[in-house]
XYZ file of C-alpha atoms in Angstrom:
53
model
C 122.789 107.827 53.925
C 120.172 108.298 56.694
C 119.328 105.325 58.915
C 116.302 103.239 58.010
C 113.061 104.148 59.827
C 111.511 101.351 61.893
C 108.279 99.892 60.607
C 104.935 100.579 62.269
C 104.808 97.021 63.614
C 108.281 97.318 65.148
C 107.335 100.620 66.780
C 104.113 99.150 68.171
C 105.972 96.126 69.540
C 108.559 98.333 71.236
C 105.821 100.509 72.717
C 103.913 97.514 74.099
C 107.064 96.022 75.634
C 107.865 99.331 77.317
C 104.291 100.136 78.374
C 103.389 96.704 79.763
C 106.757 95.162 80.592
C 109.607 97.476 81.441
C 107.848 100.452 83.046
C 105.562 98.471 85.395
C 108.584 96.462 86.552
C 110.539 99.697 87.065
C 107.644 101.255 89.021
C 107.377 98.209 91.315
C 111.129 98.342 91.934
C 111.021 102.059 92.816
C 108.065 101.691 95.196
C 109.575 98.554 96.755
C 112.925 100.276 97.172
C 111.293 103.238 98.877
C 109.380 100.907 101.205
C 112.584 99.055 102.043
C 114.338 102.368 102.754
C 111.550 103.478 105.121
C 111.552 100.089 106.844
C 115.328 100.208 107.393
C 115.132 103.812 108.610
C 112.462 102.880 111.150
C 114.537 99.924 112.337
C 117.341 102.371 113.190
C 115.438 105.509 114.262
C 112.344 103.882 115.751
C 108.728 104.070 114.655
C 107.040 107.441 114.062
C 104.959 109.055 116.756
C 105.452 110.783 120.071
C 108.355 109.595 122.205
C 107.461 107.061 124.874
C 107.720 108.113 128.522
């Protein structure tokens, strides 16, 4: 017996949760993680630009 198809309301609710809840949170985490990585790298390697004399 095939599994029961979700109703239109259930599908819409899942879409809205993903579109306005999960994915924005995920995007903020990715961008924040990248910023943290760059910040840590610059703490170790120094800021970008020509070397100081």
